[in-house]
Tab-separated table of C-alpha atoms and ligand atoms in Angstrom:
chain	number	residue	atom	x	y	z
A	193	UNK	CA	103.963	94.269	102.608
A	194	UNK	CA	100.556	95.676	103.489
A	195	UNK	CA	98.939	92.269	103.223
A	196	UNK	CA	101.485	90.354	105.269
A	197	UNK	CA	101.491	93.007	108.002
A	198	UNK	CA	97.739	93.007	108.139
A	199	UNK	CA	97.523	89.248	108.483
A	200	UNK	CA	100.162	89.368	111.193
A	201	UNK	CA	98.054	91.853	113.147
A	202	UNK	CA	95.000	89.792	112.462
A	203	UNK	CA	96.472	86.926	114.393
A	204	UNK	CA	98.029	88.910	117.182
A	205	UNK	CA	95.778	91.846	118.009
A	206	UNK	CA	92.100	91.154	117.920
A	207	UNK	CA	90.797	94.641	118.417
A	208	UNK	CA	92.855	95.881	115.496
A	209	UNK	CA	91.838	93.152	113.106
A	210	UNK	CA	88.461	94.517	112.147
A	211	UNK	CA	89.941	97.955	111.604
A	212	UNK	CA	92.732	96.564	109.469
A	213	UNK	CA	90.254	94.747	107.255
A	214	UNK	CA	88.587	98.091	106.845
A	215	UNK	CA	91.981	99.551	105.989
A	216	UNK	CA	92.603	97.136	103.186
A	217	UNK	CA	89.067	97.546	101.913
A	218	UNK	CA	89.495	101.315	101.903
A	219	UNK	CA	92.764	101.151	100.014
A	220	UNK	CA	91.252	99.011	97.306
A	221	UNK	CA	87.926	100.743	97.037
A	222	UNK	CA	88.644	104.439	97.565
A	223	UNK	CA	89.303	104.837	93.855
A	224	UNK	CA	91.968	107.335	94.782
A	225	UNK	CA	94.757	107.408	92.255
A	226	UNK	CA	97.460	108.430	94.654
A	227	UNK	CA	100.826	107.442	93.243
A	228	UNK	CA	102.912	108.088	96.355
A	229	UNK	CA	103.047	109.384	99.906
A	230	UNK	CA	105.952	111.425	101.283
A	231	UNK	CA	106.498	111.821	105.018
A	232	UNK	CA	108.354	114.541	106.945
A	233	UNK	CA	108.777	115.563	110.561
A	234	UNK	CA	109.427	114.014	113.941
A	235	UNK	CA	109.205	110.807	115.976
A	236	UNK	CA	105.445	110.477	115.502
A	237	UNK	CA	106.269	109.554	111.902
A	238	UNK	CA	109.948	108.460	111.822
A	239	UNK	CA	110.141	104.884	110.528
A	240	UNK	CA	113.869	104.320	111.030
A	241	UNK	CA	115.925	107.263	109.770
A	242	UNK	CA	117.511	107.815	113.174
A	243	UNK	CA	118.884	104.236	113.145
A	244	UNK	CA	121.512	105.595	110.762
A	245	UNK	CA	122.486	108.653	112.825
A	246	UNK	CA	124.603	109.334	115.903
A	247	UNK	CA	121.855	110.391	118.280
A	248	UNK	CA	120.325	109.505	121.622
A	249	UNK	CA	116.904	109.706	119.984
A	250	UNK	CA	116.657	106.139	118.722
A	251	UNK	CA	114.068	103.417	119.143
A	252	UNK	CA	115.584	100.441	117.333
A	253	UNK	CA	115.663	98.299	120.456
A	254	UNK	CA	113.126	96.247	122.395
A	255	UNK	CA	110.503	96.885	123.619
A	256	UNK	CA	109.879	99.215	120.626
A	257	UNK	CA	108.258	97.493	117.667
A	258	UNK	CA	107.091	94.486	119.661
A	259	UNK	CA	103.877	94.233	117.623
A	260	UNK	CA	105.626	94.327	114.245
A	261	UNK	CA	107.262	91.263	112.709
A	262	UNK	CA	111.060	91.151	112.833
A	263	UNK	CA	113.546	93.382	114.611
A	264	UNK	CA	112.568	96.785	116.049
A	265	UNK	CA	112.447	99.130	113.069
A	266	UNK	CA	113.119	102.480	114.682
A	267	UNK	CA	109.450	103.424	115.005
A	268	UNK	CA	108.723	105.167	118.318
A	269	UNK	CA	105.811	102.913	119.315
A	270	UNK	CA	104.887	99.250	119.714
A	271	UNK	CA	103.798	98.880	116.091
A	272	UNK	CA	103.012	101.108	113.163
A	273	UNK	CA	102.941	104.914	113.028
A	274	UNK	CA	100.065	107.116	111.934
A	275	UNK	CA	101.927	107.639	108.661
A	276	UNK	CA	102.060	103.897	108.040
A	277	UNK	CA	98.324	103.610	108.618
A	278	UNK	CA	97.529	106.545	106.320
A	279	UNK	CA	99.635	104.866	103.613
A	280	UNK	CA	97.665	101.626	104.095
A	281	UNK	CA	94.392	103.502	103.833
A	282	UNK	CA	95.630	104.957	100.546
A	283	UNK	CA	96.493	101.455	99.323
A	284	UNK	CA	100.243	102.195	99.405
A	285	UNK	CA	103.103	100.349	101.121
A	286	UNK	CA	104.616	101.900	104.245
A	287	UNK	CA	107.017	104.551	102.894
A	288	UNK	CA	110.557	103.333	103.677
A	289	UNK	CA	112.990	105.466	105.690
A	290	UNK	CA	115.115	107.509	103.295
A	291	UNK	CA	118.396	106.689	105.033
A	292	UNK	CA	117.619	102.951	104.838
A	293	UNK	CA	117.590	103.065	101.022
A	294	UNK	CA	120.680	102.396	98.908
A	295	UNK	CA	121.523	104.771	96.044
A	296	UNK	CA	120.065	102.182	93.671
A	297	UNK	CA	116.789	101.745	95.555
A	298	UNK	CA	116.317	105.506	95.788
A	299	UNK	CA	116.034	105.513	92.006
A	300	UNK	CA	113.279	102.896	91.881
A	301	UNK	CA	111.204	103.711	94.971
A	302	UNK	CA	108.238	105.429	93.358
A	303	UNK	CA	105.464	104.961	95.953
A	304	UNK	CA	106.880	107.362	98.503
A	305	UNK	CA	109.674	107.864	101.027
A	306	UNK	CA	109.805	108.766	104.703
A	307	UNK	CA	112.283	111.524	105.646
A	308	UNK	CA	111.036	112.035	109.241
A	309	UNK	CA	113.542	112.060	112.077
A	310	UNK	CA	112.808	111.708	115.790
A	311	UNK	CA	113.806	114.755	117.827
A	312	UNK	CA	113.570	117.193	114.930
A	313	UNK	CA	111.461	120.319	114.828
A	314	UNK	CA	110.794	123.287	112.596
A	315	UNK	CA	113.915	125.156	113.703
A	316	UNK	CA	117.320	123.787	112.716
A	317	UNK	CA	118.732	124.047	116.233
A	318	UNK	CA	115.891	121.962	117.710
A	319	UNK	CA	116.883	118.421	118.677
A	320	UNK	CA	120.578	118.873	118.069
A	321	UNK	CA	121.371	118.695	121.810
A	322	UNK	CA	120.459	114.997	121.496
A	323	UNK	CA	122.961	114.384	118.705
A	324	UNK	CA	122.705	114.209	114.957
A	325	UNK	CA	119.155	114.234	113.595
A	326	UNK	CA	117.661	115.214	110.242
A	327	UNK	CA	116.362	118.743	110.692
A	328	UNK	CA	113.250	119.601	108.696
A	329	UNK	CA	115.445	121.651	106.336
A	330	UNK	CA	117.699	118.622	105.787
A	331	UNK	CA	114.675	116.389	105.204
A	332	UNK	CA	113.452	118.804	102.536
A	333	UNK	CA	116.931	118.896	100.970
A	334	UNK	CA	116.850	115.095	100.683
A	335	UNK	CA	113.406	115.320	99.098
A	336	UNK	CA	114.845	117.868	96.675
A	337	UNK	CA	117.513	115.300	95.815
A	338	UNK	CA	114.837	112.628	95.287
A	339	UNK	CA	112.962	114.935	92.927
A	340	UNK	CA	115.884	116.397	91.022
A	341	UNK	CA	118.461	113.557	91.017
A	342	UNK	CA	116.791	110.207	91.727
A	343	UNK	CA	113.402	110.237	90.003
A	344	UNK	CA	113.174	113.367	87.844
A	345	UNK	CA	110.965	112.016	85.037
A	346	UNK	CA	108.577	109.833	87.053
A	347	UNK	CA	107.965	112.401	89.771
A	348	UNK	CA	107.362	115.355	87.491
A	349	UNK	CA	104.239	113.513	86.309
A	350	UNK	CA	103.003	112.299	89.691
A	351	UNK	CA	103.938	114.660	92.528
A	352	UNK	CA	100.874	116.863	92.189
A	353	UNK	CA	98.674	113.823	92.920
A	354	UNK	CA	100.849	112.532	95.788
A	355	UNK	CA	100.158	113.049	99.485
A	356	UNK	CA	102.599	114.857	101.803
A	357	UNK	CA	102.217	114.086	105.524
A	358	UNK	CA	104.064	116.290	108.025
A	359	UNK	CA	104.189	116.220	111.834
A	360	UNK	CA	106.454	118.845	113.328
A	361	UNK	CA	106.699	121.547	116.005
A	362	UNK	CA	106.406	119.479	119.210
A	363	UNK	CA	110.160	119.299	119.682
A	364	UNK	CA	110.545	123.043	119.182
A	365	UNK	CA	108.771	123.196	122.534
A	366	UNK	CA	109.808	119.949	124.270
A	367	UNK	CA	113.482	119.983	123.236
A	368	UNK	CA	113.994	123.709	122.834
A	369	UNK	CA	111.669	126.384	124.286
A	370	UNK	CA	110.923	124.375	127.450
A	371	UNK	CA	114.624	123.520	128.031
A	372	UNK	CA	116.130	126.812	129.240
A	373	UNK	CA	119.276	124.995	130.438
A	374	UNK	CA	120.074	124.096	126.809
A	375	UNK	CA	118.424	126.862	124.835
A	376	UNK	CA	117.939	130.585	125.245
A	377	UNK	CA	114.862	130.762	122.984
A	378	UNK	CA	112.491	131.343	125.910
A	379	UNK	CA	114.597	134.322	127.017
A	380	UNK	CA	114.774	135.632	123.475
A	381	UNK	CA	111.124	135.260	122.443
A	382	UNK	CA	107.880	135.769	124.367
A	383	UNK	CA	105.400	132.909	123.703
A	384	UNK	CA	103.492	134.613	120.880
A	385	UNK	CA	106.687	135.666	119.102
A	386	UNK	CA	108.093	132.161	119.332
A	387	UNK	CA	104.895	130.669	117.881
A	388	UNK	CA	105.069	133.231	115.071
A	389	UNK	CA	108.712	132.331	114.401
A	390	UNK	CA	107.739	128.652	114.129
A	391	UNK	CA	104.752	129.361	111.898
A	392	UNK	CA	106.700	131.715	109.601
A	393	UNK	CA	109.581	129.248	109.268
A	394	UNK	CA	107.211	126.330	108.635
A	395	UNK	CA	105.352	128.390	106.023
A	396	UNK	CA	108.615	128.865	104.115
A	397	UNK	CA	109.445	125.162	104.392
A	398	UNK	CA	106.026	124.154	103.047
A	399	UNK	CA	106.532	126.628	100.216
A	400	UNK	CA	109.766	124.857	99.231
A	401	UNK	CA	107.995	121.471	99.121
A	402	UNK	CA	105.330	123.140	96.966
A	403	UNK	CA	108.004	124.539	94.630
A	404	UNK	CA	109.421	121.033	94.320
A	405	UNK	CA	105.980	119.816	93.188
A	406	UNK	CA	103.950	119.014	96.328
A	407	UNK	CA	100.274	120.047	96.248
A	408	UNK	CA	98.333	117.825	98.663
A	409	UNK	CA	99.367	118.268	102.293
A	410	UNK	CA	98.335	116.644	105.577
A	411	UNK	CA	99.721	118.856	108.344
A	412	UNK	CA	99.581	117.756	111.984
A	413	UNK	CA	98.978	120.329	114.689
A	414	UNK	CA	100.589	119.806	118.084
A	415	UNK	CA	99.171	117.202	120.448
A	416	UNK	CA	98.321	117.882	124.088
A	417	UNK	CA	101.967	118.144	125.128
A	418	UNK	CA	101.007	119.245	128.647
A	419	UNK	CA	99.389	115.820	129.127
A	420	UNK	CA	102.442	113.778	128.133
A	421	UNK	CA	103.553	111.571	131.036
A	422	UNK	CA	107.126	112.907	130.701
A	423	UNK	CA	105.910	116.505	131.041
A	424	UNK	CA	103.684	115.602	133.987
A	425	UNK	CA	106.499	113.622	135.660
A	426	UNK	CA	108.885	116.569	135.474
A	427	UNK	CA	106.351	119.161	136.649
A	428	UNK	CA	107.617	121.142	139.587
A	429	UNK	CA	105.812	121.937	141.864
A	430	UNK	CA	103.584	118.862	141.732
A	431	UNK	CA	100.396	119.296	139.789
A	432	UNK	CA	96.946	119.999	141.123
A	433	UNK	CA	95.466	119.401	137.660
A	434	UNK	CA	95.695	116.274	135.472
A	435	UNK	CA	97.805	118.004	132.827
A	436	UNK	CA	100.326	120.832	132.837
A	437	UNK	CA	97.956	123.474	131.530
A	438	UNK	CA	100.688	126.126	131.247
A	439	UNK	CA	102.326	123.920	128.626
A	440	UNK	CA	99.014	123.301	126.833
A	441	UNK	CA	98.301	127.041	126.796
A	442	UNK	CA	101.797	127.753	125.466
A	443	UNK	CA	101.641	125.283	122.584
A	444	UNK	CA	98.061	126.203	121.710
A	445	UNK	CA	99.325	129.619	120.630
A	446	UNK	CA	100.998	127.725	117.780
A	447	UNK	CA	97.937	125.500	117.209
A	448	UNK	CA	95.668	128.544	117.045
A	449	UNK	CA	97.890	130.171	114.416
A	450	UNK	CA	98.206	127.093	112.208
A	451	UNK	CA	94.828	127.298	110.399
A	452	UNK	CA	95.409	130.829	109.131
A	453	UNK	CA	98.981	130.014	108.079
A	454	UNK	CA	97.704	127.075	106.001
A	455	UNK	CA	94.875	129.186	104.613
A	456	UNK	CA	97.413	131.832	103.609
A	457	UNK	CA	99.427	129.214	101.699
A	458	UNK	CA	96.279	127.967	99.966
A	459	UNK	CA	95.414	131.461	98.775
A	460	UNK	CA	98.997	132.361	97.820
A	461	UNK	CA	100.007	129.138	96.038
A	462	UNK	CA	97.906	127.950	93.109
A	463	UNK	CA	96.699	124.367	93.707
A	464	UNK	CA	97.924	124.058	97.320
A	465	UNK	CA	95.358	121.922	99.217
A	466	UNK	CA	95.612	120.863	102.846
A	467	UNK	CA	94.149	118.753	105.598
A	468	UNK	CA	94.912	119.993	109.105
A	469	UNK	CA	95.026	117.189	111.664
A	470	UNK	CA	93.884	118.389	115.090
A	471	UNK	CA	95.764	116.123	117.477
A	472	UNK	CA	95.168	118.321	120.495
A	473	UNK	CA	91.415	118.049	121.029
A	474	UNK	CA	91.244	114.261	120.836
A	475	UNK	CA	94.435	113.673	122.840
A	476	UNK	CA	93.277	116.026	125.582
A	477	UNK	CA	89.820	114.456	125.817
A	478	UNK	CA	91.281	110.945	125.837
A	479	UNK	CA	93.655	111.811	128.643
A	480	UNK	CA	90.920	113.420	130.772
A	481	UNK	CA	88.658	110.370	130.451
A	482	UNK	CA	90.531	107.420	128.937
A	483	UNK	CA	87.882	104.854	129.917
A	484	UNK	CA	85.262	106.658	127.867
A	485	UNK	CA	87.476	106.051	124.817
A	486	UNK	CA	88.060	102.385	125.650
A	487	UNK	CA	91.491	102.724	127.282
A	488	UNK	CA	91.211	101.119	130.730
A	489	UNK	CA	94.637	102.380	131.851
A	490	UNK	CA	95.129	105.454	129.720
A	491	UNK	CA	97.477	107.383	131.989
A	492	UNK	CA	100.251	104.866	132.660
A	493	UNK	CA	102.775	104.352	129.850
A	494	UNK	CA	103.142	100.756	128.712
A	495	UNK	CA	106.918	100.489	129.154
A	496	UNK	CA	109.221	101.481	132.001
A	497	UNK	CA	110.722	104.777	130.926
A	498	UNK	CA	113.880	106.684	131.797
A	499	UNK	CA	114.486	110.412	132.349
A	500	UNK	CA	114.298	111.009	128.594
A	501	UNK	CA	110.793	109.533	128.528
A	502	UNK	CA	111.910	106.725	126.213
A	503	UNK	CA	111.495	103.023	127.070
A	504	UNK	CA	114.369	101.513	129.054
A	505	UNK	CA	116.081	98.996	126.722
A	506	UNK	CA	115.381	95.310	127.138
A	507	UNK	CA	112.437	95.611	129.539
A	508	UNK	CA	109.207	93.723	128.938
A	509	UNK	CA	106.362	96.092	128.060
A	510	UNK	CA	102.832	95.768	129.457
A	511	UNK	CA	100.700	93.034	127.904
A	512	UNK	CA	97.489	95.108	127.694
A	513	UNK	CA	98.788	97.452	125.028
A	514	UNK	CA	95.310	98.140	123.643
A	515	UNK	CA	94.316	99.524	127.056
A	516	UNK	CA	97.002	102.211	127.095
A	517	UNK	CA	97.211	105.594	125.420
A	518	UNK	CA	100.998	105.866	125.766
A	519	UNK	CA	103.656	103.356	124.855
A	520	UNK	CA	106.528	105.294	126.452
A	521	UNK	CA	106.172	108.618	128.292
A	522	UNK	CA	105.975	110.590	125.017
A	523	UNK	CA	104.547	108.467	122.196
A	524	UNK	CA	101.127	106.859	121.724
A	525	UNK	CA	100.550	103.136	121.223
A	526	UNK	CA	99.797	102.047	117.685
A	527	UNK	CA	96.073	101.636	118.383
A	528	UNK	CA	95.875	105.398	119.036
A	529	UNK	CA	97.796	106.008	115.803
A	530	UNK	CA	95.441	103.701	113.950
A	531	UNK	CA	92.246	105.243	115.263
A	532	UNK	CA	93.464	108.744	114.541
A	533	UNK	CA	94.490	107.818	111.006
A	534	UNK	CA	91.061	106.254	110.414
A	535	UNK	CA	89.248	109.329	111.786
A	536	UNK	CA	91.368	111.632	109.666
A	537	UNK	CA	90.887	109.532	106.552
A	538	UNK	CA	87.118	109.031	106.673
A	539	UNK	CA	85.782	111.441	109.285
A	540	UNK	CA	84.988	115.120	109.456
A	541	UNK	CA	85.875	116.142	113.007
A	542	UNK	CA	89.596	115.494	113.628
A	543	UNK	CA	90.770	116.660	110.241
A	544	UNK	CA	89.572	119.830	108.543
A	545	UNK	CA	88.506	121.373	106.203
A	546	UNK	CA	88.390	118.062	104.298
A	547	UNK	CA	89.483	114.529	105.217
A	548	UNK	CA	92.341	112.600	103.646
A	549	UNK	CA	90.075	110.556	101.402
A	550	UNK	CA	88.655	113.783	99.959
A	551	UNK	CA	92.185	115.187	99.627
A	552	UNK	CA	93.234	112.094	97.673
A	553	UNK	CA	90.262	112.377	95.321
A	554	UNK	CA	90.636	116.134	94.622
A	555	UNK	CA	91.651	117.021	91.108
A	556	UNK	CA	94.737	119.165	91.157
B	796	LIG	C1	121.400	132.432	122.230
B	796	LIG	O1	122.255	131.352	121.914
B	796	LIG	C2	122.849	131.457	120.639
B	796	LIG	C3	123.679	130.207	120.361
B	796	LIG	O2	123.493	129.226	121.330
B	796	LIG	C4	123.704	132.689	120.568
B	796	LIG	O3	124.243	132.812	119.259
B	796	LIG	C5	122.837	133.895	120.861
B	796	LIG	O4	123.664	135.048	120.916
B	796	LIG	C6	122.137	133.730	122.204
B	796	LIG	N1	121.211	134.828	122.366
B	796	LIG	C7	121.027	135.450	123.524
B	796	LIG	C8	120.029	136.559	123.537
B	796	LIG	O5	121.652	135.149	124.531
B	797	LIG	C1	116.940	122.138	95.146
B	797	LIG	O1	118.336	121.955	95.231
B	797	LIG	C2	119.059	122.696	94.238
B	797	LIG	C3	120.502	122.254	94.344
B	797	LIG	O2	120.987	122.384	95.633
B	797	LIG	C4	118.865	124.176	94.502
B	797	LIG	O3	119.557	124.942	93.543
B	797	LIG	C5	117.357	124.481	94.417
B	797	LIG	O4	117.135	125.830	94.760
B	797	LIG	C6	116.570	123.587	95.362
B	797	LIG	N1	115.145	123.777	95.120
B	797	LIG	C7	114.351	124.434	95.966
B	797	LIG	C8	112.920	124.575	95.561
B	797	LIG	O5	114.754	124.877	97.021
């Protein structure tokens, strides 16, 4: 799968081709013996779970997936997600969506599974106004079923060397705290208390994955949500700054608390190792000066979007997808996903305290 996708990109997207060669080279040469990659969280990583659920948060229609072969897969971008690219860099296939697997294939899928669900957050009530989604707790319950029912013998030997990638928390703000017409959380909790609630809940959820055997974690912080086109478009009164800085300040309370929460887990749980992916700093800088990062039209989403921020079905997207930061009014184009995954895998600025390659090579 990795090879055929890469050659497809090679023909269709020139600026990605060099990077994808690098990807395949890295997978083969990193020497990392990573048996599997497991994925949890939200629409940045969902690879099709929501296709199987009654929800408004779906992306299995054109123009989503236009740069992947075949039908739209349910990825919330034009091509692959950051999780897909990290898997490629590890030399693994793209982890399939859990809900797409039959009972029989669940028992033979040993290289990893994707449980992520668009619209979900850390809290169970987050995202449910949009219909049925897999909450993070439900995703972890399915992983528990994978470990205890589907693959008990294989996984007990390999989970400690596997990589766990998790992007969550954005929707606890976008679909919950910042939606007072649907949720009373902003009346119930001041900003710092809400961030603490999220961090405490997430700490318990990570502890459950650890108890089930996970050791090597890649945890995404929150991106620059105040710079999302959907947040900017709904700002009232109209902005005098490029981004909604009140929103950035609000979500950075969570981002600022994440390092110490992860550090606490590492000191409390024997063998827990993490990479923290700082999405905010890069996303913010790219939005302030897209041209500097090679995105000629970084502030206009590629597709025509509706009030939800999602692409309107059936419309043609822009043709200069490598010049945009955003595919719809919420989600980045795949080139952004690819570059971030590459930075986080090899680099030392976006991901700390170690990069993913170092995480993969660590003895546990
Ligand atoms: C907030 O809403 C929940 C359910 O929607 C309700 O159980 C709770 O009592 C409400 N809290 C406040 C302070 O209004
Ligand atoms: C996994 O699921 C079983 C069965 O529901 C439950 O008893 C167990 O506590 C779960 N494991 C963890 C670590 O939560």
